[in-house]
mmCIF file of C-alpha atoms in Angstrom:
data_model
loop_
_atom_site.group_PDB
_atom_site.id
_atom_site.type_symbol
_atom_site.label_atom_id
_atom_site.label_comp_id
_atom_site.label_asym_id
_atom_site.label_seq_id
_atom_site.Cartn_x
_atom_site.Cartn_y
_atom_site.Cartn_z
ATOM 1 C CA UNK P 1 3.789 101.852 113.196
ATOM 2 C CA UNK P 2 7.486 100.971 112.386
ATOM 3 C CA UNK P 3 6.809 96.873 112.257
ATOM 4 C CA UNK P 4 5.144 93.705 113.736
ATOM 5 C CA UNK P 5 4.466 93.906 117.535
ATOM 6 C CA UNK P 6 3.964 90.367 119.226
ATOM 7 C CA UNK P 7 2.976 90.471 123.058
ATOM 8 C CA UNK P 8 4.413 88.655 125.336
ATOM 9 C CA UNK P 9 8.044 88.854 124.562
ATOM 10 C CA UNK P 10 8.524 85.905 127.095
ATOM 11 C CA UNK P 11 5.732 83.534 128.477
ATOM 12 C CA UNK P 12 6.441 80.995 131.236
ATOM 13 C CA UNK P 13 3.738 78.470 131.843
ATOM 14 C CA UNK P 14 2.776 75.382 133.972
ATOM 15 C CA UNK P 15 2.421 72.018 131.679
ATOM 16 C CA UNK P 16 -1.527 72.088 130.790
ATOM 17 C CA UNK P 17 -2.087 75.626 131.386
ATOM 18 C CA UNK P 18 -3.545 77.713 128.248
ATOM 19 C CA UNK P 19 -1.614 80.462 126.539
ATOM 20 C CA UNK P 20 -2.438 82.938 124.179
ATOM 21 C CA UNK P 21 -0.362 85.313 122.040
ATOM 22 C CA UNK P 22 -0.883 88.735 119.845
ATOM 23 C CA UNK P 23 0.283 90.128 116.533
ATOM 24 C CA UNK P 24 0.093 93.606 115.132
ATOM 25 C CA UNK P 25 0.700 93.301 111.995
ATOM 26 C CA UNK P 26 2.049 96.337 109.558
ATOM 27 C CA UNK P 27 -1.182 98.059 109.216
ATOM 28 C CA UNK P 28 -1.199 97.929 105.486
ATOM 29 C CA UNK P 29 -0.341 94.178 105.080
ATOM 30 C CA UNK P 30 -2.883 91.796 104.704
ATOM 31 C CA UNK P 31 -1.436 88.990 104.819
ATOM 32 C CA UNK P 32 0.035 87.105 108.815
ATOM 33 C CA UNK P 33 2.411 84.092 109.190
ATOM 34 C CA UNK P 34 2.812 82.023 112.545
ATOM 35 C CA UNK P 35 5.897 80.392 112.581
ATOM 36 C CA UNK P 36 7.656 78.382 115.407
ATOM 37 C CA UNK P 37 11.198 77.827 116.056
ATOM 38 C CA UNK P 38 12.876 75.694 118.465
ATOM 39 C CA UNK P 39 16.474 75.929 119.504
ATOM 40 C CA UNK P 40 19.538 75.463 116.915
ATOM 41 C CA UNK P 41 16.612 74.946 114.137
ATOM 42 C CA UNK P 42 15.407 77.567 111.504
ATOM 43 C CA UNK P 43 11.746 78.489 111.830
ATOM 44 C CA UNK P 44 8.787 76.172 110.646
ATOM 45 C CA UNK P 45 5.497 77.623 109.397
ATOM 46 C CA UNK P 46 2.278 77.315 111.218
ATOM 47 C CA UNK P 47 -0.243 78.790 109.424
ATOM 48 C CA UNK P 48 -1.346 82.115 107.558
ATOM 49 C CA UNK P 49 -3.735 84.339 106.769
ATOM 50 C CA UNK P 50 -5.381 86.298 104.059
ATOM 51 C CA UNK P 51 -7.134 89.145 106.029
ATOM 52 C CA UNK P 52 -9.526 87.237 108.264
ATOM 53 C CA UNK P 53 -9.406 84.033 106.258
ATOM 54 C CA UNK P 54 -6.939 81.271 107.648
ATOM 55 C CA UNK P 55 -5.442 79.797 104.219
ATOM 56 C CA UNK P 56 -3.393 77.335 105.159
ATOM 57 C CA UNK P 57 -2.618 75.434 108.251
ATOM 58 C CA UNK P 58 0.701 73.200 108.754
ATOM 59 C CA UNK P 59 0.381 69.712 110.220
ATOM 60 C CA UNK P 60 2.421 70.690 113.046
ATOM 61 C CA UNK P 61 -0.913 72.720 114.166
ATOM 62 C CA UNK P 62 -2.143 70.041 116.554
ATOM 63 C CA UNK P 63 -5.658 70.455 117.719
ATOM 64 C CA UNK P 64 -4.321 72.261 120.986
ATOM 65 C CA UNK P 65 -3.353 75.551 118.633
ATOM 66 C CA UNK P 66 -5.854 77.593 116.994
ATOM 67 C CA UNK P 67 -5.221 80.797 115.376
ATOM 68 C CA UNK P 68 -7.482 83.903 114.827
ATOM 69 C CA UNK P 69 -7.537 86.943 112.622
ATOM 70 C CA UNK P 70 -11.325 87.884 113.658
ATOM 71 C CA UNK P 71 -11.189 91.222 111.620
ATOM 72 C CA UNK P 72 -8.257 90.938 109.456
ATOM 73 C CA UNK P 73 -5.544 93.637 111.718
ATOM 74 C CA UNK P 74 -4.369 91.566 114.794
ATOM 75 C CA UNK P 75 -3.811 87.573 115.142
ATOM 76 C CA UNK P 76 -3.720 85.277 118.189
ATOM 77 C CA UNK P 77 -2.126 82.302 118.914
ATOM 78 C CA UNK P 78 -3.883 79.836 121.045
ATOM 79 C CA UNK P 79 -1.935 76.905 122.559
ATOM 80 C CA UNK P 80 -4.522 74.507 125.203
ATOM 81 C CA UNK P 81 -3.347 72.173 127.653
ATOM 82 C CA UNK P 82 0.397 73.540 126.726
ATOM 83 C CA UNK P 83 3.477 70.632 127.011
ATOM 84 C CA UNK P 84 6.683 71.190 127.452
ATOM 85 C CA UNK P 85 7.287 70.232 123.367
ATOM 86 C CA UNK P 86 5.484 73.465 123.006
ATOM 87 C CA UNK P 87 8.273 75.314 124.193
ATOM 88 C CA UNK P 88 9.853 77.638 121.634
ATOM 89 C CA UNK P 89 9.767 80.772 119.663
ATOM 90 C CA UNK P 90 6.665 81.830 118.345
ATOM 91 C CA UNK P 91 7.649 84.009 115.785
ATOM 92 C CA UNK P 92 4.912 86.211 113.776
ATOM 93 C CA UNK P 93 5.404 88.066 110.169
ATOM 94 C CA UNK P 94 3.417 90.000 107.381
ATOM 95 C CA UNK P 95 3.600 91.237 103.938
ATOM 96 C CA UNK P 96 2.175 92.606 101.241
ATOM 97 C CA UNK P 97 -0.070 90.408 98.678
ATOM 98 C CA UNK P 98 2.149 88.109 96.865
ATOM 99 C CA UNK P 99 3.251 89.455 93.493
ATOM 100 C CA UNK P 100 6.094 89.130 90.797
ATOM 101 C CA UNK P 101 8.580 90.769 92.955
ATOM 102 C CA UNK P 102 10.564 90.365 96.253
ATOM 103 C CA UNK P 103 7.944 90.077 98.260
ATOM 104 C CA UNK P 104 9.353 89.643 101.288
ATOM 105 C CA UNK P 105 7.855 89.098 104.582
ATOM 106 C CA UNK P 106 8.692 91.098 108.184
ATOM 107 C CA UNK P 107 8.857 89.615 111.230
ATOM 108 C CA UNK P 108 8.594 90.798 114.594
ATOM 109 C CA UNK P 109 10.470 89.719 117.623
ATOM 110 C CA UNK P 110 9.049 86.841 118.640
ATOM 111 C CA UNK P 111 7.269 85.447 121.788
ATOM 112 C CA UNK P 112 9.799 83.051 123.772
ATOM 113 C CA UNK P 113 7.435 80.289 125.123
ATOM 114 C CA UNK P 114 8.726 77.726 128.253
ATOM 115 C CA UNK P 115 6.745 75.254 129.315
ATOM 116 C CA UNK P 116 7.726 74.140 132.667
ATOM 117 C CA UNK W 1 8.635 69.743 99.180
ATOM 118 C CA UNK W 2 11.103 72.519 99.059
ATOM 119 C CA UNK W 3 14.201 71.817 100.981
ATOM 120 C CA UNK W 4 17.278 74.248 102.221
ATOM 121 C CA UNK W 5 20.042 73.100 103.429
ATOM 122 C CA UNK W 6 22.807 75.350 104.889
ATOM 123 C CA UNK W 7 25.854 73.364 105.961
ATOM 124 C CA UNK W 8 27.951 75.638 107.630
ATOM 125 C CA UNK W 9 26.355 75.341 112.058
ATOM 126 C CA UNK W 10 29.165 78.133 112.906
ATOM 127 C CA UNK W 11 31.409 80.924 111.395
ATOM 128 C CA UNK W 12 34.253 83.054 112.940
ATOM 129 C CA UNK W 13 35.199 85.519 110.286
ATOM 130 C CA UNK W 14 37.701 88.606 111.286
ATOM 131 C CA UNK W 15 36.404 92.287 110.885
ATOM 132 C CA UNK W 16 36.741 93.915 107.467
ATOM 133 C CA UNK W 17 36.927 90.580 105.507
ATOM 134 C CA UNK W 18 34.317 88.946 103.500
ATOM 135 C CA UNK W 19 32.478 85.852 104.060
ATOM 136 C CA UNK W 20 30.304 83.755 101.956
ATOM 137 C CA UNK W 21 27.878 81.548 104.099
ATOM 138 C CA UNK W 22 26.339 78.673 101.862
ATOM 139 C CA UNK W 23 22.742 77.602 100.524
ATOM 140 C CA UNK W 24 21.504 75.003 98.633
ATOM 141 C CA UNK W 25 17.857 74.213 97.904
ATOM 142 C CA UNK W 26 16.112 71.348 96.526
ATOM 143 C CA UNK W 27 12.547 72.150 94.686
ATOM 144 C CA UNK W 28 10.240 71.161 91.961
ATOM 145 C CA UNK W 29 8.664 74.722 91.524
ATOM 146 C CA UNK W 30 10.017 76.406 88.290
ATOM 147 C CA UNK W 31 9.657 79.646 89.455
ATOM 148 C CA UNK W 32 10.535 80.555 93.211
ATOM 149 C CA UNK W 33 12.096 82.700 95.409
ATOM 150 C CA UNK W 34 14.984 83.130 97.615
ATOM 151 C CA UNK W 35 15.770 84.975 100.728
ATOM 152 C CA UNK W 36 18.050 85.346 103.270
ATOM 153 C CA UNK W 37 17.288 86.758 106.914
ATOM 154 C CA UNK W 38 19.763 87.542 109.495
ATOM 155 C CA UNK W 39 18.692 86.885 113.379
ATOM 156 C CA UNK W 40 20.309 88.746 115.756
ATOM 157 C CA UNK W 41 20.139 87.636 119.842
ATOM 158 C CA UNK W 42 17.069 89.967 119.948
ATOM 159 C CA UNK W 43 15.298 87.229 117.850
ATOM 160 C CA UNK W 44 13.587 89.099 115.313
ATOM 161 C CA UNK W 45 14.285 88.154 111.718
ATOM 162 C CA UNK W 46 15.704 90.926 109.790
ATOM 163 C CA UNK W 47 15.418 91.018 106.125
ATOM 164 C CA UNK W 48 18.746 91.120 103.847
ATOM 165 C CA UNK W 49 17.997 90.122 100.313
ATOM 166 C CA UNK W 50 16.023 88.627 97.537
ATOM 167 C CA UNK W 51 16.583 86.587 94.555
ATOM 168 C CA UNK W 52 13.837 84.955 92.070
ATOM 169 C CA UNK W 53 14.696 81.920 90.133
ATOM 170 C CA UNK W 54 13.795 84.185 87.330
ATOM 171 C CA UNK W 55 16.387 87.207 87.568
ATOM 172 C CA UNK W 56 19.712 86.337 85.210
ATOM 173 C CA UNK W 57 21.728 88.891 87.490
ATOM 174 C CA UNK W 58 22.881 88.449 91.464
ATOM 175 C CA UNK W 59 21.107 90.541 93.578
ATOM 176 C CA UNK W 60 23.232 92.886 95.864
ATOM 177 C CA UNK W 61 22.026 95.177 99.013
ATOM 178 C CA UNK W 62 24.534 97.446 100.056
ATOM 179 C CA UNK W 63 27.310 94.805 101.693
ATOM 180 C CA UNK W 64 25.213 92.177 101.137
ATOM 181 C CA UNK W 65 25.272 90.184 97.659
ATOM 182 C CA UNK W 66 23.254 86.650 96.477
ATOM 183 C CA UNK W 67 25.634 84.612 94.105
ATOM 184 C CA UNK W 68 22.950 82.442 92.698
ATOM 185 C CA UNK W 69 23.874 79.149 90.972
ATOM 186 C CA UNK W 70 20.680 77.920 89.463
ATOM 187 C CA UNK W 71 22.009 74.787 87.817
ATOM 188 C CA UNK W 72 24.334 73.862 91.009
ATOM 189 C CA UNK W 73 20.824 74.758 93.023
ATOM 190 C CA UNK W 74 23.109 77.145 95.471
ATOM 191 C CA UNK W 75 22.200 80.833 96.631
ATOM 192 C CA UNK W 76 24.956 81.930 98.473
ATOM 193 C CA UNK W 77 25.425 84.781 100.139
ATOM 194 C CA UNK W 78 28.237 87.122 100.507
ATOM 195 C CA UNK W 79 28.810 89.816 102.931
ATOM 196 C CA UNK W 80 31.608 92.368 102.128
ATOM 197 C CA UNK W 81 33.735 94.146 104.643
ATOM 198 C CA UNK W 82 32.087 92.613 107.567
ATOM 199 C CA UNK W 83 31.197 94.428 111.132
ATOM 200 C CA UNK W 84 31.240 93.400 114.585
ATOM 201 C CA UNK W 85 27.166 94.252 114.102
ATOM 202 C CA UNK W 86 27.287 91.379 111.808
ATOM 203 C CA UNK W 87 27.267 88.980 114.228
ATOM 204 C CA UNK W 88 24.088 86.801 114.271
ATOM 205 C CA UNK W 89 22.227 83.572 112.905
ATOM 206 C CA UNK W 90 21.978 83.965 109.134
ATOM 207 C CA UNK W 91 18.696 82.179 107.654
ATOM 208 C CA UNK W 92 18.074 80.865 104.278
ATOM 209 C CA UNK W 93 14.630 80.579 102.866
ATOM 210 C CA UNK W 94 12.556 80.183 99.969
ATOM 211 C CA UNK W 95 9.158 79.892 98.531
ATOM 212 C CA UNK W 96 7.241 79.433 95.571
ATOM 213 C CA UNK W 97 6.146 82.232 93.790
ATOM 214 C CA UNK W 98 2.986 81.307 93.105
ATOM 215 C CA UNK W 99 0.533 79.465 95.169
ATOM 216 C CA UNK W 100 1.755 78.606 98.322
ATOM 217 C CA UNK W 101 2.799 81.304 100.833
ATOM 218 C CA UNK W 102 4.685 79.767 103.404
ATOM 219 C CA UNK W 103 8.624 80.261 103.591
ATOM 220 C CA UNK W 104 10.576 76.848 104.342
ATOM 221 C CA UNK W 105 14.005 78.023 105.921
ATOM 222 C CA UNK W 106 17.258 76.105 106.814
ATOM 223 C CA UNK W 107 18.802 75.316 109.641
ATOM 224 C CA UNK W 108 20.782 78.530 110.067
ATOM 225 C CA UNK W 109 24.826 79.567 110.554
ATOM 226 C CA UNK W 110 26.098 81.227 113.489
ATOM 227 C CA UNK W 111 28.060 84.375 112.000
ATOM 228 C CA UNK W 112 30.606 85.528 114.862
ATOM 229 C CA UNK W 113 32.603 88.596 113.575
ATOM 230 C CA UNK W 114 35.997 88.690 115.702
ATOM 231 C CA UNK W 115 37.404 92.334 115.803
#
């Protein structure tokens, strides 16, 4: 395990079709970020999670997205009844517990989401 | 609200010479941290370097180097003898240290090394 896998890499859909993406986290990390970036823009957090516990959730997590850690190792990413707004990078990191240190977090490569 | 704000959209730099792309943040947390993350075309977000509000020296990485202004509010960063590998979207980000978790980034700066 050398870093975060997300599956797709690229994901073409038909407006109001449901999508769903993974995360593999680094194995020892317990905490998972979603993040979403659209083009020319930096990336905007989703939500995160604390093993299987969802923390926090952003405002830009519309009812359509839900997110799932069911046993604290993988996530999913949920979009219903996609629109083409939803088209972007989902982008998905972990870390380490937050400390007094640079506790930075790893991303992996991102699932490339068109809505068409 | 935490706010970064990275000015520069695009940078052509030639190989071998340093650049300095900027950062400046806006926050009412006392104690935070600051990142930057370099994007190549692959998309993943590569992690270059780390600063906390706290630290009285400039972090460097190998090539890479923070100069951190605390009173201006600036954390810029500085990439010595640059590489055509260089080329990429160069993120900067911070969060609290405490508390909340999430990472608020800027709008990015287009690095293109020309050889």
């Amino acid at each position: 395990d050398t870093g975060v896998s997300q599956d797709p890499r690229h994901k073409i859909t038909k407006r109001g079709q449901n999508v769903t993406f993974r995360c593999d986290p680094i194995s020892e990390h317990n905490r998972l970020y979603w993040y979403r970036q659209t083009l020319g823009q930096g990336p905007e957090f989703l939500t995160y999670f604390q093993n299987e516990a969802q923390l926090e959730k952003s405002r830009l997590l519309s009812d359509r997205f839900s997110a799932e850690r069911p046993k604290g190792s993988f996530s999913t990413l949920e979009i219903q009844r996609t629109e083409q707004g939803d088209s972007a990078m989902y982008l998905c990191a972990s870390s380490l517990p937050q400390g007094w240190g640079d506790t930075e977090a790893f991303f992996g490569q991102g699932t490339r989401l068109t809505v068409v | 609200a935490q706010k970064i704000t990275q000015t520069q959209p695009g940078m052509f730099v030639q190989e071998k010479e340093a650049v300095t792309l900027d950062c400046t943040y806006d926050t009412s947390d006392q104690s935070y941290g600051l990142f930057w993350y370099k994007q190549p075309s692959s998309g993943e977000m590569i992690f270059l370097i780390y600063q906390g509000s706290y630290d009285e020296q400039n972090a460097t990485e190998g090539r890479y180097s923070l100069n951190f202004q605390k009173a201006r509010k600036s954390a810029n960063l500085v990439i010595s003898a640059s590489q055509l590998g260089d080329s990429a979207m160069y993120f900067c980000a911070m969060r609290p240290l405490f508390g909340n978790e999430k990472l608020t980034f800027g709008t990015g700066t287009r690095l293109t090394i020309i050889p």
